[in-house]
PDB file of N, CA and C in Angstrom:
ATOM      1  N   MET F   1      16.125  -3.361   2.260  1.00 70.00           N
ATOM      2  CA  MET F   1      15.562  -2.103   1.827  1.00 70.00           C
ATOM      3  C   MET F   1      16.295  -0.970   2.540  1.00 70.00           C
ATOM      4  N   SER F   2      16.598   0.065   1.794  1.00 79.00           N
ATOM      5  CA  SER F   2      17.300   1.199   2.383  1.00 79.00           C
ATOM      6  C   SER F   2      16.378   1.961   3.328  1.00 79.00           C
ATOM      7  N   GLU F   3      16.994   2.704   4.236  1.00 84.00           N
ATOM      8  CA  GLU F   3      16.214   3.509   5.181  1.00 84.00           C
ATOM      9  C   GLU F   3      15.400   4.568   4.436  1.00 84.00           C
ATOM     10  N   GLU F   4      15.999   5.132   3.393  1.00 86.00           N
ATOM     11  CA  GLU F   4      15.307   6.153   2.596  1.00 86.00           C
ATOM     12  C   GLU F   4      14.056   5.566   1.926  1.00 86.00           C
ATOM     13  N   ARG F   5      14.189   4.367   1.365  1.00 82.00           N
ATOM     14  CA  ARG F   5      13.048   3.714   0.712  1.00 82.00           C
ATOM     15  C   ARG F   5      11.973   3.368   1.742  1.00 82.00           C
ATOM     16  N   ALA F   6      12.386   2.902   2.921  1.00 81.00           N
ATOM     17  CA  ALA F   6      11.439   2.572   3.986  1.00 81.00           C
ATOM     18  C   ALA F   6      10.646   3.812   4.400  1.00 81.00           C
ATOM     19  N   GLU F   7      11.322   4.962   4.478  1.00 87.00           N
ATOM     20  CA  GLU F   7      10.640   6.211   4.824  1.00 87.00           C
ATOM     21  C   GLU F   7       9.648   6.615   3.740  1.00 87.00           C
ATOM     22  N   GLU F   8      10.035   6.418   2.488  1.00 87.00           N
ATOM     23  CA  GLU F   8       9.144   6.753   1.374  1.00 87.00           C
ATOM     24  C   GLU F   8       7.885   5.877   1.416  1.00 87.00           C
ATOM     25  N   LEU F   9       8.055   4.581   1.645  1.00 85.00           N
ATOM     26  CA  LEU F   9       6.911   3.677   1.756  1.00 85.00           C
ATOM     27  C   LEU F   9       6.022   4.049   2.940  1.00 85.00           C
ATOM     28  N   SER F  10       6.649   4.416   4.043  1.00 87.00           N
ATOM     29  CA  SER F  10       5.894   4.826   5.224  1.00 87.00           C
ATOM     30  C   SER F  10       5.038   6.050   4.910  1.00 87.00           C
ATOM     31  N   PHE F  11       5.614   7.014   4.201  1.00 88.00           N
ATOM     32  CA  PHE F  11       4.869   8.198   3.802  1.00 88.00           C
ATOM     33  C   PHE F  11       3.705   7.822   2.884  1.00 88.00           C
ATOM     34  N   GLN F  12       3.974   6.950   1.899  1.00 87.00           N
ATOM     35  CA  GLN F  12       2.926   6.521   0.978  1.00 87.00           C
ATOM     36  C   GLN F  12       1.788   5.833   1.736  1.00 87.00           C
ATOM     37  N   LEU F  13       2.138   4.982   2.678  1.00 88.00           N
ATOM     38  CA  LEU F  13       1.114   4.300   3.475  1.00 88.00           C
ATOM     39  C   LEU F  13       0.274   5.292   4.265  1.00 88.00           C
ATOM     40  N   SER F  14       0.893   6.356   4.747  1.00 86.00           N
ATOM     41  CA  SER F  14       0.146   7.346   5.530  1.00 86.00           C
ATOM     42  C   SER F  14      -0.878   8.097   4.678  1.00 86.00           C
ATOM     43  N   GLN F  15      -0.709   8.063   3.362  1.00 87.00           N
ATOM     44  CA  GLN F  15      -1.620   8.757   2.456  1.00 87.00           C
ATOM     45  C   GLN F  15      -2.791   7.876   1.999  1.00 87.00           C
ATOM     46  N   ILE F  16      -2.677   6.565   2.219  1.00 88.00           N
ATOM     47  CA  ILE F  16      -3.693   5.616   1.774  1.00 88.00           C
ATOM     48  C   ILE F  16      -4.910   5.671   2.702  1.00 88.00           C
ATOM     49  N   ARG F  17      -6.089   5.600   2.110  1.00 89.00           N
ATOM     50  CA  ARG F  17      -7.337   5.594   2.866  1.00 89.00           C
ATOM     51  C   ARG F  17      -8.193   4.411   2.430  1.00 89.00           C
ATOM     52  N   LYS F  18      -9.086   4.014   3.307  1.00 91.00           N
ATOM     53  CA  LYS F  18     -10.028   2.954   2.977  1.00 91.00           C
ATOM     54  C   LYS F  18     -10.770   3.336   1.699  1.00 91.00           C
ATOM     55  N   ASN F  19     -10.989   2.361   0.847  1.00 91.00           N
ATOM     56  CA  ASN F  19     -11.666   2.488  -0.449  1.00 91.00           C
ATOM     57  C   ASN F  19     -10.796   3.062  -1.556  1.00 91.00           C
ATOM     58  N   ASP F  20      -9.530   3.422  -1.281  1.00 92.00           N
ATOM     59  CA  ASP F  20      -8.610   3.824  -2.345  1.00 92.00           C
ATOM     60  C   ASP F  20      -8.290   2.618  -3.218  1.00 92.00           C
ATOM     61  N   MET F  21      -8.110   2.849  -4.492  1.00 93.00           N
ATOM     62  CA  MET F  21      -7.628   1.808  -5.404  1.00 93.00           C
ATOM     63  C   MET F  21      -6.110   1.907  -5.439  1.00 93.00           C
ATOM     64  N   ILE F  22      -5.434   0.807  -5.095  1.00 93.00           N
ATOM     65  CA  ILE F  22      -3.976   0.823  -5.077  1.00 93.00           C
ATOM     66  C   ILE F  22      -3.429  -0.465  -5.684  1.00 93.00           C
ATOM     67  N   THR F  23      -2.151  -0.402  -6.041  1.00 93.00           N
ATOM     68  CA  THR F  23      -1.404  -1.575  -6.484  1.00 93.00           C
ATOM     69  C   THR F  23      -0.265  -1.762  -5.502  1.00 93.00           C
ATOM     70  N   VAL F  24      -0.103  -2.993  -5.018  1.00 93.00           N
ATOM     71  CA  VAL F  24       0.944  -3.303  -4.047  1.00 93.00           C
ATOM     72  C   VAL F  24       1.775  -4.478  -4.562  1.00 93.00           C
ATOM     73  N   VAL F  25       3.084  -4.329  -4.475  1.00 93.00           N
ATOM     74  CA  VAL F  25       4.003  -5.441  -4.706  1.00 93.00           C
ATOM     75  C   VAL F  25       4.502  -5.838  -3.329  1.00 93.00           C
ATOM     76  N   TYR F  26       4.350  -7.117  -2.994  1.00 94.00           N
ATOM     77  CA  TYR F  26       4.717  -7.566  -1.662  1.00 94.00           C
ATOM     78  C   TYR F  26       5.350  -8.958  -1.719  1.00 94.00           C
ATOM     79  N   PHE F  27       6.065  -9.306  -0.658  1.00 94.00           N
ATOM     80  CA  PHE F  27       6.781 -10.564  -0.575  1.00 94.00           C
ATOM     81  C   PHE F  27       5.960 -11.555   0.232  1.00 94.00           C
ATOM     82  N   GLN F  28       5.771 -12.766  -0.332  1.00 92.00           N
ATOM     83  CA  GLN F  28       5.049 -13.816   0.376  1.00 92.00           C
ATOM     84  C   GLN F  28       5.528 -15.172  -0.126  1.00 92.00           C
ATOM     85  N   ASN F  29       5.895 -16.048   0.814  1.00 91.00           N
ATOM     86  CA  ASN F  29       6.334 -17.405   0.469  1.00 91.00           C
ATOM     87  C   ASN F  29       7.428 -17.430  -0.599  1.00 91.00           C
ATOM     88  N   ARG F  30       8.453 -16.626  -0.393  1.00 92.00           N
ATOM     89  CA  ARG F  30       9.628 -16.569  -1.281  1.00 92.00           C
ATOM     90  C   ARG F  30       9.359 -15.989  -2.665  1.00 92.00           C
ATOM     91  N   ASP F  31       8.230 -15.352  -2.842  1.00 94.00           N
ATOM     92  CA  ASP F  31       7.886 -14.747  -4.127  1.00 94.00           C
ATOM     93  C   ASP F  31       7.413 -13.315  -3.931  1.00 94.00           C
ATOM     94  N   TYR F  32       7.611 -12.525  -4.967  1.00 94.00           N
ATOM     95  CA  TYR F  32       7.016 -11.191  -4.996  1.00 94.00           C
ATOM     96  C   TYR F  32       5.699 -11.302  -5.754  1.00 94.00           C
ATOM     97  N   LEU F  33       4.644 -10.814  -5.142  1.00 94.00           N
ATOM     98  CA  LEU F  33       3.315 -10.838  -5.742  1.00 94.00           C
ATOM     99  C   LEU F  33       2.840  -9.409  -5.958  1.00 94.00           C
ATOM    100  N   LYS F  34       1.969  -9.234  -6.940  1.00 94.00           N
ATOM    101  CA  LYS F  34       1.417  -7.912  -7.237  1.00 94.00           C
ATOM    102  C   LYS F  34      -0.095  -8.020  -7.197  1.00 94.00           C
ATOM    103  N   ILE F  35      -0.719  -7.104  -6.491  1.00 93.00           N
ATOM    104  CA  ILE F  35      -2.178  -7.081  -6.395  1.00 93.00           C
ATOM    105  C   ILE F  35      -2.669  -5.653  -6.585  1.00 93.00           C
ATOM    106  N   THR F  36      -3.755  -5.532  -7.321  1.00 93.00           N
ATOM    107  CA  THR F  36      -4.417  -4.242  -7.496  1.00 93.00           C
ATOM    108  C   THR F  36      -5.853  -4.399  -7.020  1.00 93.00           C
ATOM    109  N   GLY F  37      -6.294  -3.470  -6.196  1.00 93.00           N
ATOM    110  CA  GLY F  37      -7.661  -3.541  -5.708  1.00 93.00           C
ATOM    111  C   GLY F  37      -7.967  -2.426  -4.734  1.00 93.00           C
ATOM    112  N   MET F  38      -9.158  -2.515  -4.155  1.00 94.00           N
ATOM    113  CA  MET F  38      -9.620  -1.502  -3.219  1.00 94.00           C
ATOM    114  C   MET F  38      -9.173  -1.833  -1.801  1.00 94.00           C
ATOM    115  N   VAL F  39      -8.676  -0.830  -1.108  1.00 94.00           N
ATOM    116  CA  VAL F  39      -8.269  -1.003   0.287  1.00 94.00           C
ATOM    117  C   VAL F  39      -9.527  -1.189   1.126  1.00 94.00           C
ATOM    118  N   SER F  40      -9.624  -2.347   1.788  1.00 94.00           N
ATOM    119  CA  SER F  40     -10.786  -2.589   2.638  1.00 94.00           C
ATOM    120  C   SER F  40     -10.481  -2.256   4.097  1.00 94.00           C
ATOM    121  N   LYS F  41      -9.184  -2.234   4.446  1.00 94.00           N
ATOM    122  CA  LYS F  41      -8.790  -1.853   5.806  1.00 94.00           C
ATOM    123  C   LYS F  41      -7.323  -1.473   5.810  1.00 94.00           C
ATOM    124  N   ILE F  42      -6.989  -0.493   6.637  1.00 94.00           N
ATOM    125  CA  ILE F  42      -5.592  -0.153   6.893  1.00 94.00           C
ATOM    126  C   ILE F  42      -5.470   0.061   8.392  1.00 94.00           C
ATOM    127  N   ASP F  43      -4.571  -0.699   9.011  1.00 94.00           N
ATOM    128  CA  ASP F  43      -4.442  -0.701  10.468  1.00 94.00           C
ATOM    129  C   ASP F  43      -3.008  -0.313  10.826  1.00 94.00           C
ATOM    130  N   PHE F  44      -2.834   0.938  11.247  1.00 92.00           N
ATOM    131  CA  PHE F  44      -1.496   1.427  11.568  1.00 92.00           C
ATOM    132  C   PHE F  44      -0.988   0.856  12.883  1.00 92.00           C
ATOM    133  N   GLN F  45      -1.879   0.498  13.783  1.00 94.00           N
ATOM    134  CA  GLN F  45      -1.476  -0.068  15.067  1.00 94.00           C
ATOM    135  C   GLN F  45      -0.916  -1.487  14.887  1.00 94.00           C
ATOM    136  N   SER F  46      -1.633  -2.303  14.117  1.00 94.00           N
ATOM    137  CA  SER F  46      -1.192  -3.681  13.866  1.00 94.00           C
ATOM    138  C   SER F  46      -0.284  -3.779  12.641  1.00 94.00           C
ATOM    139  N   ARG F  47      -0.128  -2.667  11.914  1.00 93.00           N
ATOM    140  CA  ARG F  47       0.791  -2.553  10.792  1.00 93.00           C
ATOM    141  C   ARG F  47       0.487  -3.508   9.640  1.00 93.00           C
ATOM    142  N   TYR F  48      -0.737  -3.414   9.135  1.00 95.00           N
ATOM    143  CA  TYR F  48      -1.089  -4.170   7.941  1.00 95.00           C
ATOM    144  C   TYR F  48      -2.169  -3.421   7.166  1.00 95.00           C
ATOM    145  N   LEU F  49      -2.305  -3.808   5.894  1.00 94.00           N
ATOM    146  CA  LEU F  49      -3.413  -3.301   5.115  1.00 94.00           C
ATOM    147  C   LEU F  49      -4.083  -4.483   4.435  1.00 94.00           C
ATOM    148  N   LYS F  50      -5.351  -4.311   4.123  1.00 95.00           N
ATOM    149  CA  LYS F  50      -6.107  -5.338   3.421  1.00 95.00           C
ATOM    150  C   LYS F  50      -6.584  -4.769   2.101  1.00 95.00           C
ATOM    151  N   ILE F  51      -6.309  -5.506   1.049  1.00 94.00           N
ATOM    152  CA  ILE F  51      -6.857  -5.184  -0.257  1.00 94.00           C
ATOM    153  C   ILE F  51      -7.876  -6.272  -0.538  1.00 94.00           C
ATOM    154  N   VAL F  52      -9.123  -5.896  -0.557  1.00 90.00           N
ATOM    155  CA  VAL F  52     -10.263  -6.797  -0.606  1.00 90.00           C
ATOM    156  C   VAL F  52     -10.123  -7.774   0.565  1.00 90.00           C
ATOM    157  N   ASN F  53      -9.743  -9.028   0.339  1.00 92.00           N
ATOM    158  CA  ASN F  53      -9.591  -9.986   1.434  1.00 92.00           C
ATOM    159  C   ASN F  53      -8.152 -10.420   1.669  1.00 92.00           C
ATOM    160  N   VAL F  54      -7.193  -9.750   1.038  1.00 95.00           N
ATOM    161  CA  VAL F  54      -5.784 -10.108   1.177  1.00 95.00           C
ATOM    162  C   VAL F  54      -5.142  -9.206   2.226  1.00 95.00           C
ATOM    163  N   LYS F  55      -4.686  -9.813   3.318  1.00 96.00           N
ATOM    164  CA  LYS F  55      -4.045  -9.076   4.409  1.00 96.00           C
ATOM    165  C   LYS F  55      -2.536  -9.036   4.150  1.00 96.00           C
ATOM    166  N   ILE F  56      -1.964  -7.832   4.114  1.00 96.00           N
ATOM    167  CA  ILE F  56      -0.543  -7.656   3.796  1.00 96.00           C
ATOM    168  C   ILE F  56       0.130  -6.876   4.918  1.00 96.00           C
ATOM    169  N   PRO F  57       1.048  -7.529   5.639  1.00 96.00           N
ATOM    170  CA  PRO F  57       1.802  -6.803   6.669  1.00 96.00           C
ATOM    171  C   PRO F  57       2.665  -5.713   6.026  1.00 96.00           C
ATOM    172  N   PHE F  58       2.759  -4.564   6.689  1.00 93.00           N
ATOM    173  CA  PHE F  58       3.579  -3.471   6.167  1.00 93.00           C
ATOM    174  C   PHE F  58       5.002  -3.940   5.865  1.00 93.00           C
ATOM    175  N   ARG F  59       5.558  -4.794   6.710  1.00 92.00           N
ATOM    176  CA  ARG F  59       6.956  -5.213   6.540  1.00 92.00           C
ATOM    177  C   ARG F  59       7.187  -6.001   5.247  1.00 92.00           C
ATOM    178  N   ASP F  60       6.119  -6.551   4.654  1.00 94.00           N
ATOM    179  CA  ASP F  60       6.246  -7.338   3.428  1.00 94.00           C
ATOM    180  C   ASP F  60       6.057  -6.509   2.165  1.00 94.00           C
ATOM    181  N   ILE F  61       5.682  -5.238   2.308  1.00 93.00           N
ATOM    182  CA  ILE F  61       5.433  -4.387   1.142  1.00 93.00           C
ATOM    183  C   ILE F  61       6.749  -3.928   0.539  1.00 93.00           C
ATOM    184  N   TYR F  62       6.888  -4.175  -0.757  1.00 92.00           N
ATOM    185  CA  TYR F  62       8.073  -3.750  -1.496  1.00 92.00           C
ATOM    186  C   TYR F  62       7.812  -2.446  -2.242  1.00 92.00           C
ATOM    187  N   ASP F  63       6.604  -2.305  -2.784  1.00 91.00           N
ATOM    188  CA  ASP F  63       6.263  -1.099  -3.529  1.00 91.00           C
ATOM    189  C   ASP F  63       4.749  -0.932  -3.525  1.00 91.00           C
ATOM    190  N   LEU F  64       4.303   0.312  -3.630  1.00 91.00           N
ATOM    191  CA  LEU F  64       2.868   0.553  -3.760  1.00 91.00           C
ATOM    192  C   LEU F  64       2.632   1.829  -4.537  1.00 91.00           C
ATOM    193  N   SER F  65       1.487   1.863  -5.184  1.00 88.00           N
ATOM    194  CA  SER F  65       1.090   3.064  -5.911  1.00 88.00           C
ATOM    195  C   SER F  65      -0.425   3.181  -5.857  1.00 88.00           C
ATOM    196  N   ALA F  66      -0.882   4.410  -5.785  1.00 82.00           N
ATOM    197  CA  ALA F  66      -2.317   4.684  -5.725  1.00 82.00           C
ATOM    198  C   ALA F  66      -2.819   5.012  -7.114  1.00 82.00           C
ATOM    199  N   ASP F  67      -4.089   4.734  -7.350  1.00 74.00           N
ATOM    200  CA  ASP F  67      -4.748   5.113  -8.587  1.00 74.00           C
ATOM    201  C   ASP F  67      -4.871   6.632  -8.585  1.00 74.00           C
ATOM    202  N   GLN F  68      -4.118   7.285  -9.416  1.00 61.00           N
ATOM    203  CA  GLN F  68      -4.054   8.748  -9.402  1.00 61.00           C
ATOM    204  C   GLN F  68      -5.352   9.419  -9.828  1.00 61.00           C
ATOM    205  N   THR F  69      -6.243   8.698 -10.511  1.00 51.00           N
ATOM    206  CA  THR F  69      -7.466   9.338 -10.994  1.00 51.00           C
ATOM    207  C   THR F  69      -8.370   9.779  -9.849  1.00 51.00           C
ATOM    208  N   THR F  70      -8.226   9.157  -8.679  1.00 45.00           N
ATOM    209  CA  THR F  70      -9.070   9.562  -7.561  1.00 45.00           C
ATOM    210  C   THR F  70      -8.552  10.818  -6.876  1.00 45.00           C
ATOM    211  N   HIS F  71      -7.358  11.268  -7.238  1.00 45.00           N
ATOM    212  CA  HIS F  71      -6.750  12.410  -6.568  1.00 45.00           C
ATOM    213  C   HIS F  71      -6.518  13.603  -7.505  1.00 45.00           C
ATOM    214  N   ILE F  72      -7.144  13.571  -8.672  1.00 32.00           N
ATOM    215  CA  ILE F  72      -6.944  14.641  -9.653  1.00 32.00           C
ATOM    216  C   ILE F  72      -7.883  15.812  -9.347  1.00 32.00           C
ATOM    217  N   HIS F  73      -7.320  17.001  -9.331  1.00 35.00           N
ATOM    218  CA  HIS F  73      -8.112  18.225  -9.179  1.00 35.00           C
ATOM    219  C   HIS F  73      -8.053  18.964 -10.519  1.00 35.00           C
ATOM    220  N   HIS F  74      -9.213  19.270 -11.066  1.00 33.00           N
ATOM    221  CA  HIS F  74      -9.266  19.970 -12.347  1.00 33.00           C
ATOM    222  C   HIS F  74      -9.089  21.460 -12.132  1.00 33.00           C
ATOM    223  N   LEU F  75      -8.185  22.048 -12.887  1.00 37.00           N
ATOM    224  CA  LEU F  75      -7.939  23.482 -12.830  1.00 37.00           C
ATOM    225  C   LEU F  75      -8.544  24.141 -14.064  1.00 37.00           C
ATOM    226  N   GLU F  76      -9.177  25.258 -13.874  1.00 37.00           N
ATOM    227  CA  GLU F  76      -9.759  25.972 -15.010  1.00 37.00           C
ATOM    228  C   GLU F  76      -8.990  27.226 -15.297  1.00 37.00           C
TER     229      GLU F  76
END
């Protein structure tokens, strides 16, 4: 992974909060897996996040995206 991409992922992780709905693509056992669910924990000290009961180390994350509907502000 490029340094630029790593910085982008780091920024995205800093925006994630508990109970956010997110989709994560991550590497595990020689495969890329995709999971969508609610963040049950994010631990910056130990460098992992949990989506429901799946613990994903930051170093294994390839891509992530947040459910944008929770961050929409309506303008009148």
